[in-house]
Amino acid sequence: FLLVGCSSKIMKSPISYSKENTLETKVDSVMKLMTLEEKVGQLNQYNGFWEITGPTPKEGQAAKKYEDLKKGLVGSMLNVKGVKDVRALQKIAVEQTRLGIPLIFGFDVIHGYKTISPIPLAEAASWDLEAIKKSAEIAAEEASSVGLNWTFAPMVDISRDPRWGRVMEGAGEDTYLGSKIAHARVKGFQGDKPGELNSVMACAKHFAGYAFAESGRDYNTVDVSETTLQNTIFPPFKAAVDAGVRTFMNSFNEISGIPSTGNSYLQRKILKGEWNFNGFVVSDWGSIGEMINHYEEVYVSDRE
């Protein structure tokens, strides 16, 4: 999906396209033109890192990231919003990189952008699925108007421990209601035809088991049965897939000693295999580094 909407620079390559070509064929053609470094680079997401419309950074970390952007080694940006800044970065990505692959701009639009709706837990208490879908539609329209095209919502974790600090971002403890709301919010953000100007990509998070952390402590160990995974935790995520959600976000926790960020059972067997999800998965903030902490915890426990 990172390659959708590539610039005319790619069209000037020896590869020609007919109207009958599918989107997948075009993406595959671009992939063949990319170096391994560029492919890996498209997996990078950078936070807004300098005054975009100001002087170009000459040294330091900002300068390095600026050079990475010009080399086509950045796939998406976080916390960059507003037409002026989005356009400035997109201009670099499309006009100054070798292949002109546009950036994706993401932002936490959780329960409204300018027009603020009740928090998701309060919306869930209404059982009004049409109102919940409408609030997501309004948020998408406002967010897309300032150049954003990706939101890190909805959070579809089923949560049953009030000690967990993020219960207000989800739909509560009921799997049936959570599944209905997951479907409604995805449809609200993305519309019936994802990619239209007034829509944004949705992101189902956090896959999986994040809200079942022991003692309600964030990032903590999760110890649940397969029955709980299949009947309580998974259904809202499956409902999001059925609604056409374009992206998933992994969770910080580990399950049975395996961090969700690198859990092939979750991401390969279930998500990509059984559910045929054809979008992409984004890591949660710093979750790749958090795998080290989970490894040390499991390693020490096993040794003892």
Tab-separated table of C-alpha atoms in Angstrom:
chain	number	residue	atom	x	y	z
A	1	PHE	CA	0.000	0.000	0.000
A	2	LEU	CA	2.963	2.299	0.523
A	3	LEU	CA	3.426	2.320	-3.230
A	4	VAL	CA	-0.048	3.465	-4.241
A	5	GLY	CA	-0.109	6.728	-6.178
A	6	CYS	CA	3.489	6.705	-7.340
A	7	SER	CA	4.600	9.732	-9.314
A	8	SER	CA	5.010	10.121	-13.042
A	9	LYS	CA	8.751	9.556	-12.615
A	10	ILE	CA	8.028	5.839	-12.386
A	11	MET	CA	5.827	5.952	-15.459
A	12	LYS	CA	8.820	7.180	-17.481
A	13	SER	CA	10.611	3.877	-16.865
A	14	PRO	CA	10.765	1.251	-19.661
A	15	ILE	CA	7.756	-0.471	-18.079
A	16	SER	CA	4.459	0.490	-19.707
A	17	TYR	CA	1.006	0.000	-18.229
A	18	SER	CA	-2.334	-0.650	-19.877
A	19	LYS	CA	-5.709	0.150	-18.382
A	20	GLU	CA	-6.210	-3.538	-17.726
A	21	ASN	CA	-3.201	-3.752	-15.404
A	22	THR	CA	-4.180	-4.395	-11.830
A	23	LEU	CA	-2.897	-2.378	-8.912
A	24	GLU	CA	-0.905	-5.407	-7.781
A	25	THR	CA	0.850	-5.600	-11.141
A	26	LYS	CA	1.866	-1.955	-10.918
A	27	VAL	CA	3.162	-2.386	-7.388
A	28	ASP	CA	5.114	-5.476	-8.402
A	29	SER	CA	6.648	-3.513	-11.275
A	30	VAL	CA	7.811	-0.788	-8.914
A	31	MET	CA	9.195	-3.385	-6.512
A	32	LYS	CA	11.372	-4.747	-9.305
A	33	LEU	CA	12.890	-1.302	-9.766
A	34	MET	CA	13.723	-0.896	-6.085
A	35	THR	CA	17.012	-1.757	-4.440
A	36	LEU	CA	17.040	-3.773	-1.225
A	37	GLU	CA	17.964	-0.592	0.657
A	38	GLU	CA	14.944	1.230	-0.786
A	39	LYS	CA	12.619	-1.637	0.119
A	40	VAL	CA	13.839	-1.621	3.707
A	41	GLY	CA	13.676	2.170	3.714
A	42	GLN	CA	9.979	2.108	2.892
A	43	LEU	CA	9.438	0.351	6.220
A	44	ASN	CA	10.738	3.407	8.111
A	45	GLN	CA	8.362	5.795	9.800
A	46	TYR	CA	9.866	9.082	11.020
A	47	ASN	CA	8.404	11.501	13.479
A	48	GLY	CA	8.234	15.155	12.375
A	49	PHE	CA	11.865	16.122	12.700
A	50	TRP	CA	12.509	19.691	11.605
A	51	GLU	CA	10.795	22.942	10.718
A	52	ILE	CA	9.788	21.623	7.326
A	53	THR	CA	9.291	24.948	5.620
A	54	GLY	CA	12.370	26.486	7.253
A	55	PRO	CA	16.106	26.077	6.590
A	56	THR	CA	17.337	22.627	5.589
A	57	PRO	CA	19.241	20.994	8.473
A	58	LYS	CA	22.992	20.804	7.886
A	59	GLU	CA	24.127	18.536	10.716
A	60	GLY	CA	22.884	16.240	13.439
A	61	GLN	CA	20.075	13.687	13.481
A	62	ALA	CA	17.668	15.939	11.594
A	63	ALA	CA	20.148	16.258	8.735
A	64	LYS	CA	20.533	12.478	8.527
A	65	LYS	CA	16.766	11.963	8.407
A	66	TYR	CA	16.475	14.640	5.746
A	67	GLU	CA	19.009	12.784	3.628
A	68	ASP	CA	17.167	9.507	4.223
A	69	LEU	CA	13.999	11.143	2.948
A	70	LYS	CA	15.725	12.332	-0.231
A	71	LYS	CA	17.093	8.819	-0.792
A	72	GLY	CA	13.609	7.292	-0.649
A	73	LEU	CA	14.321	5.578	2.669
A	74	VAL	CA	11.196	6.813	4.452
A	75	GLY	CA	7.756	5.296	3.880
A	76	SER	CA	5.576	7.244	6.286
A	77	MET	CA	5.602	10.223	8.614
A	78	LEU	CA	4.071	10.679	12.049
A	79	ASN	CA	2.805	13.914	13.614
A	80	VAL	CA	3.158	16.000	10.467
A	81	LYS	CA	-0.100	17.786	9.709
A	82	GLY	CA	-1.287	20.856	7.893
A	83	VAL	CA	-1.330	21.389	4.149
A	84	LYS	CA	1.867	23.459	4.095
A	85	ASP	CA	4.059	20.973	5.952
A	86	VAL	CA	2.545	17.873	4.339
A	87	ARG	CA	3.005	19.362	0.881
A	88	ALA	CA	6.608	20.335	1.592
A	89	LEU	CA	7.566	16.805	2.632
A	90	GLN	CA	5.530	15.157	-0.115
A	91	LYS	CA	7.234	17.377	-2.672
A	92	ILE	CA	10.615	16.045	-1.557
A	93	ALA	CA	9.415	12.427	-1.644
A	94	VAL	CA	7.820	12.691	-5.092
A	95	GLU	CA	10.225	15.034	-6.867
A	96	GLN	CA	13.642	14.418	-5.290
A	97	THR	CA	13.732	10.668	-4.698
A	98	ARG	CA	14.748	8.171	-7.368
A	99	LEU	CA	11.338	6.508	-7.711
A	100	GLY	CA	9.051	9.273	-6.440
A	101	ILE	CA	7.084	7.086	-4.021
A	102	PRO	CA	4.725	9.288	-1.959
A	103	LEU	CA	4.725	9.321	1.822
A	104	ILE	CA	1.858	8.236	4.052
A	105	PHE	CA	1.021	10.724	6.818
A	106	GLY	CA	-0.310	9.269	10.057
A	107	PHE	CA	-1.712	10.855	13.200
A	108	ASP	CA	-3.578	9.755	16.326
A	109	VAL	CA	-7.118	10.782	15.431
A	110	ILE	CA	-8.774	8.834	18.221
A	111	HIS	CA	-12.157	10.473	18.856
A	112	GLY	CA	-12.194	13.481	16.596
A	113	TYR	CA	-9.756	15.861	14.953
A	114	LYS	CA	-11.219	19.359	15.357
A	115	THR	CA	-14.742	18.323	16.215
A	116	ILE	CA	-14.301	16.224	19.361
A	117	SER	CA	-16.645	13.314	20.024
A	118	PRO	CA	-17.111	11.449	23.321
A	119	ILE	CA	-14.281	9.081	24.161
A	120	PRO	CA	-14.668	5.644	22.522
A	121	LEU	CA	-15.774	3.975	25.773
A	122	ALA	CA	-18.539	6.554	26.180
A	123	GLU	CA	-19.596	6.100	22.554
A	124	ALA	CA	-19.735	2.349	23.141
A	125	ALA	CA	-22.087	2.839	26.081
A	126	SER	CA	-24.645	4.329	23.690
A	127	TRP	CA	-24.870	1.183	21.515
A	128	ASP	CA	-25.607	3.643	18.692
A	129	LEU	CA	-23.588	2.174	15.836
A	130	GLU	CA	-24.708	4.777	13.304
A	131	ALA	CA	-23.614	7.636	15.569
A	132	ILE	CA	-20.271	5.913	16.180
A	133	LYS	CA	-19.736	5.461	12.449
A	134	LYS	CA	-20.698	9.094	11.848
A	135	SER	CA	-18.205	10.395	14.403
A	136	ALA	CA	-15.447	8.470	12.605
A	137	GLU	CA	-16.614	9.896	9.264
A	138	ILE	CA	-16.406	13.449	10.608
A	139	ALA	CA	-12.959	12.813	12.053
A	140	ALA	CA	-11.777	11.369	8.736
A	141	GLU	CA	-13.102	14.313	6.748
A	142	GLU	CA	-11.406	16.843	9.008
A	143	ALA	CA	-8.130	14.933	9.219
A	144	SER	CA	-7.908	14.342	5.478
A	145	SER	CA	-8.487	18.044	4.826
A	146	VAL	CA	-5.133	18.856	6.464
A	147	GLY	CA	-3.206	16.243	4.506
A	148	LEU	CA	-3.485	13.239	6.813
A	149	ASN	CA	-4.350	9.879	5.300
A	150	TRP	CA	-3.874	7.417	8.142
A	151	THR	CA	-5.185	7.237	11.704
A	152	PHE	CA	-4.082	4.865	14.458
A	153	ALA	CA	-7.640	3.896	15.358
A	154	PRO	CA	-9.838	2.128	16.180
A	155	MET	CA	-8.481	0.430	19.279
A	156	VAL	CA	-10.481	-2.782	19.386
A	157	ASP	CA	-8.922	-4.415	22.456
A	158	ILE	CA	-11.464	-6.040	24.737
A	159	SER	CA	-10.574	-4.813	28.225
A	160	ARG	CA	-11.855	-6.248	31.506
A	161	ASP	CA	-9.410	-4.860	34.051
A	162	PRO	CA	-10.179	-1.250	35.090
A	163	ARG	CA	-6.597	-0.921	36.337
A	164	TRP	CA	-5.361	-0.911	32.745
A	165	GLY	CA	-4.797	2.703	31.777
A	166	ARG	CA	-6.262	2.614	28.277
A	167	VAL	CA	-9.731	1.240	28.856
A	168	MET	CA	-11.268	4.540	27.727
A	169	GLU	CA	-9.874	4.128	24.193
A	170	GLY	CA	-11.771	0.916	23.469
A	171	ALA	CA	-15.328	-0.367	23.485
A	172	GLY	CA	-15.251	-2.062	26.866
A	173	GLU	CA	-15.561	-5.669	27.986
A	174	ASP	CA	-18.167	-7.162	25.651
A	175	THR	CA	-16.811	-8.998	22.602
A	176	TYR	CA	-20.041	-8.824	20.614
A	177	LEU	CA	-20.412	-5.060	21.069
A	178	GLY	CA	-16.690	-4.524	20.498
A	179	SER	CA	-16.896	-6.375	17.193
A	180	LYS	CA	-19.863	-4.318	16.008
A	181	ILE	CA	-18.113	-1.074	16.932
A	182	ALA	CA	-14.856	-2.155	15.279
A	183	HIS	CA	-16.749	-2.693	12.018
A	184	ALA	CA	-18.602	0.623	12.312
A	185	ARG	CA	-15.537	2.708	13.064
A	186	VAL	CA	-13.480	1.166	10.248
A	187	LYS	CA	-16.291	1.918	7.820
A	188	GLY	CA	-16.547	5.445	9.205
A	189	PHE	CA	-12.855	6.205	8.770
A	190	GLN	CA	-12.369	4.518	5.400
A	191	GLY	CA	-15.779	4.774	3.762
A	192	ASP	CA	-17.025	2.247	1.252
A	193	LYS	CA	-14.252	3.105	-1.206
A	194	PRO	CA	-10.996	3.555	0.722
A	195	GLY	CA	-8.713	6.095	-0.894
A	196	GLU	CA	-11.314	8.793	-1.489
A	197	LEU	CA	-10.241	12.311	-0.544
A	198	ASN	CA	-12.449	12.575	2.532
A	199	SER	CA	-11.364	9.259	4.069
A	200	VAL	CA	-8.318	8.006	5.977
A	201	MET	CA	-6.870	4.541	6.447
A	202	ALA	CA	-7.924	2.929	9.700
A	203	CYS	CA	-5.633	0.853	11.917
A	204	ALA	CA	-6.973	-1.955	14.117
A	205	LYS	CA	-4.950	-2.124	17.309
A	206	HIS	CA	-3.372	-3.681	19.338
A	207	PHE	CA	-2.865	-7.185	17.979
A	208	ALA	CA	-3.198	-8.963	20.280
A	209	GLY	CA	-4.049	-9.313	23.948
A	210	TYR	CA	-2.772	-5.913	25.001
A	211	ALA	CA	-5.627	-5.260	27.452
A	212	PHE	CA	-5.134	-8.601	29.211
A	213	ALA	CA	-1.796	-7.608	30.739
A	214	GLU	CA	-1.268	-9.019	34.216
A	215	SER	CA	-2.385	-6.673	37.019
A	216	GLY	CA	-3.433	-4.099	34.434
A	217	ARG	CA	0.190	-3.036	34.019
A	218	ASP	CA	0.954	-1.663	30.560
A	219	TYR	CA	3.440	-3.631	28.398
A	220	ASN	CA	3.214	-6.532	30.848
A	221	THR	CA	3.009	-10.285	30.368
A	222	VAL	CA	-0.226	-11.775	29.005
A	223	ASP	CA	-1.145	-15.326	29.941
A	224	VAL	CA	-4.377	-16.434	28.263
A	225	SER	CA	-5.724	-19.653	26.809
A	226	GLU	CA	-6.419	-20.336	23.158
A	227	THR	CA	-10.107	-20.249	24.047
A	228	THR	CA	-9.786	-16.678	25.341
A	229	LEU	CA	-7.831	-15.628	22.276
A	230	GLN	CA	-10.306	-17.117	19.817
A	231	ASN	CA	-13.582	-16.251	21.580
A	232	THR	CA	-12.818	-12.985	23.373
A	233	ILE	CA	-9.767	-11.204	21.975
A	234	PHE	CA	-9.755	-12.051	18.256
A	235	PRO	CA	-13.384	-11.370	17.145
A	236	PRO	CA	-13.191	-7.532	17.054
A	237	PHE	CA	-9.997	-7.755	15.000
A	238	LYS	CA	-11.658	-10.194	12.609
A	239	ALA	CA	-14.607	-7.794	12.357
A	240	ALA	CA	-12.176	-5.019	11.398
A	241	VAL	CA	-10.715	-7.240	8.667
A	242	ASP	CA	-14.206	-8.020	7.399
A	243	ALA	CA	-14.887	-4.272	7.257
A	244	GLY	CA	-11.834	-3.825	5.003
A	245	VAL	CA	-9.381	-2.263	7.450
A	246	ARG	CA	-6.151	-1.378	5.652
A	247	THR	CA	-3.663	-1.612	8.523
A	248	PHE	CA	-3.042	-3.351	11.833
A	249	MET	CA	-0.847	-2.356	14.772
A	250	ASN	CA	0.875	-4.968	16.907
A	251	SER	CA	0.732	-4.869	20.704
A	252	PHE	CA	3.550	-4.361	23.203
A	253	ASN	CA	2.858	-7.421	25.315
A	254	GLU	CA	4.051	-10.957	24.953
A	255	ILE	CA	1.851	-14.044	24.899
A	256	SER	CA	3.255	-17.319	26.233
A	257	GLY	CA	6.729	-15.817	26.212
A	258	ILE	CA	6.652	-14.525	22.610
A	259	PRO	CA	6.421	-10.747	22.008
A	260	SER	CA	3.445	-9.878	19.808
A	261	THR	CA	5.683	-7.660	17.689
A	262	GLY	CA	7.499	-10.730	16.389
A	263	ASN	CA	4.835	-13.374	16.855
A	264	SER	CA	4.467	-15.442	13.683
A	265	TYR	CA	1.368	-17.209	15.045
A	266	LEU	CA	-0.474	-13.894	15.343
A	267	GLN	CA	0.772	-12.134	12.257
A	268	ARG	CA	1.386	-14.974	9.815
A	269	LYS	CA	-0.868	-17.867	10.771
A	270	ILE	CA	-3.922	-15.931	11.976
A	271	LEU	CA	-3.830	-12.466	10.388
A	272	LYS	CA	-2.296	-13.177	6.997
A	273	GLY	CA	-3.199	-16.858	6.767
A	274	GLU	CA	-6.621	-17.642	8.228
A	275	TRP	CA	-8.033	-14.131	7.809
A	276	ASN	CA	-6.398	-13.334	4.433
A	277	PHE	CA	-5.516	-9.809	5.552
A	278	ASN	CA	-3.700	-8.102	2.662
A	279	GLY	CA	-2.803	-4.805	4.311
A	280	PHE	CA	0.282	-4.070	6.377
A	281	VAL	CA	1.193	-4.157	10.061
A	282	VAL	CA	2.819	-1.199	11.806
A	283	SER	CA	4.797	-1.584	15.014
A	284	ASP	CA	3.586	0.316	18.049
A	285	TRP	CA	5.795	3.118	19.356
A	286	GLY	CA	9.177	1.561	20.184
A	287	SER	CA	7.725	-1.955	20.314
A	288	ILE	CA	10.616	-3.461	18.357
A	289	GLY	CA	13.015	-2.301	21.062
A	290	GLU	CA	10.624	-3.560	23.724
A	291	MET	CA	11.140	-7.087	22.381
A	292	ILE	CA	14.551	-7.041	24.066
A	293	ASN	CA	12.995	-6.438	27.481
A	294	HIS	CA	10.523	-9.277	26.966
A	295	TYR	CA	13.338	-11.565	25.845
A	296	GLU	CA	15.381	-10.824	28.956
A	297	GLU	CA	12.338	-11.461	31.139
A	298	VAL	CA	11.629	-14.821	29.526
A	299	TYR	CA	15.325	-15.793	29.438
A	300	VAL	CA	15.895	-15.069	33.128
A	301	SER	CA	12.696	-16.867	34.059
A	302	ASP	CA	13.697	-19.953	32.085
A	303	ARG	CA	17.182	-19.964	33.563
A	304	GLU	CA	15.860	-19.742	37.096
